[in-house]
Amino acid sequence: MNQPSARPVRTRYAPSPTGPQHIGGIRSALFAWLYARRHGGQFILRIEDTDRKRTVPGSVEMILEAFDWLGIDIDEGPREGGAFGPYVQSERLELYQTWAKWLVENGCAYKCFATAEELAEMRKVGGGYDRRYRDISAAATADLEAQGLPYVIRFKMPLTGVTVGEDLIRGEVEFANEQLQDAVLLKSDGYPTYHLAHIVDDYHMRITHVTRAIEWLPSFPLHIQIWNALGWEKPQFAHLPVLLNPNGKGKLSKRKEQFADADGKSVPVLVHEFMEAGYLPAAVLNFLTNIGWNYGDNEEIFSTAQAIERFELKDVNPANSAYPIAKLDWLNSQYIQRADVAALCQLLKPILEQAGFSVDGARLRRVVPLLQVRLKSLHDVVPMAGFFFADWAAFEAPSPEILIQRKMDREGTADILRGSIPLLRQLESFEAEIQHAAMSEYAKATGYKNGQVFGSLRAAVTGQKVSPPTFETMEVLGKEESIRRIELALRSLGNDCA
Ligand code: GLU
């Protein structure tokens, strides 16, 4: 059994730069990061770009943007630098070539000259690569090489016996060696495969804990054998469960950027979709940390700092989880409710501006406390509170359909609005409570119900049926603007205020 020595914890996230950051990858990164932070260790970002065909320009920037947005800080990486760089595999080719050569020289790997046609033939027969170059003589190999034939370097996998791996989440896992192929370590163009490159890097970067998706478990025995052949102390491994589609069927789609959940609502899976959909980074972090790991029984809301105090890889649930996206909306509203007003203003301002409103910062600071309990997503600010920022000179009066409440008619509504104007105007203080008292008295005196008076005023000043509370809203708008809006509403009902 692998008994690792007590080395300072170093974990890494090693994405292939193949496009926008998928939330599944970020979840793996998050677990590696939490573990490093839990143990006072280092978290490293390494870019695995050895599959040139799949490399998409701009991916690294998107990865960094995702990390910055979430607040996952990186200790070493292509941007941060560090003592074990470079942190991009295509800049480390010589190192992989050196170790591939070493493995050949030490009898653990061999040059394979099989052509594409030969390999196609083998595939037709079934059973994969038939190891035909594994045992040819040194002289025959030298001869083929002298002819200038291209070759790959393959690992000599033991043909019999079992390989036992230790997984922090899954315990001991055993594999029959005969099930495994002689995997390619170095391609004919001098680029390594993942199998060689990540081991060489994990060793040279002194990684102590490898956290990666469960898809890599079948290759785990191959990797153990390569580590052994190189004679290096192995890190510990944790093969993480993956996220499944919300219906629990199949791995959470990577290629399809969006797909509908049970309610037909489109589900975000890429980090930039979360950014654009108005989620708070803290809510997304809480959401992701809670998939496959629990902070405590029935403790759904916790900060990253709290998670760091408790996070252990061994506590990760080995089972794959359906993507519980519905929880994110709830969590997000909880985070919005608890957020600091100034921080929220900063997030909401650009959203309102994008929707075409010109935002007065002082007014926004007064509006935010009215909204906090009501916003599920930051973008709800536009339908819910855009009217605060509508240019009142150009404020389009609400239509009679909006103005006339249930069980009310045009005349009654106009009557309420008309009568309220002088009463509001004479108020010395426009505080919500004072307005409330005055309008309740007005309702009593006129025989209208409170709801009819308040609802008509709400519709008049906001132009909507749902909004923050009427009088708090009017307090923020101020006396002059509220009355002006009521006058416009009256006009819309075909009445003048005179
Ligand atoms: N580049 C690999 C991937 O994206 C990394 C796996 C690992 O973390 O070792 O799946």
Short mmCIF file of C-alpha atoms in Angstrom, two decimals, residues 112-125 128-130 132-133:
data_model
loop_
_atom_site.label_atom_id
_atom_site.label_comp_id
_atom_site.label_asym_id
_atom_site.label_seq_id
_atom_site.Cartn_x
_atom_site.Cartn_y
_atom_site.Cartn_z
CA CYS A 112 6.28 1.12 -31.38
CA PHE A 113 6.36 1.59 -35.13
CA ALA A 114 2.83 0.40 -35.88
CA THR A 115 1.36 2.38 -38.75
CA ALA A 116 -2.15 3.76 -38.90
CA GLU A 117 -3.04 0.89 -41.27
CA GLU A 118 -1.64 -1.71 -38.90
CA LEU A 119 -3.62 -0.23 -36.03
CA ALA A 120 -6.79 -0.13 -38.10
CA GLU A 121 -6.30 -3.82 -38.90
CA MET A 122 -5.90 -4.62 -35.21
CA ARG A 123 -9.04 -2.71 -34.37
CA LYS A 124 -10.93 -4.71 -36.97
CA VAL A 125 -9.84 -7.97 -35.33
CA GLY A 128 -6.81 -3.31 -29.29
CA TYR A 129 -3.08 -3.01 -29.85
CA ASP A 130 -1.52 -6.48 -29.97
CA ARG A 132 3.70 -6.54 -31.71
CA TYR A 133 6.63 -4.20 -31.12
#
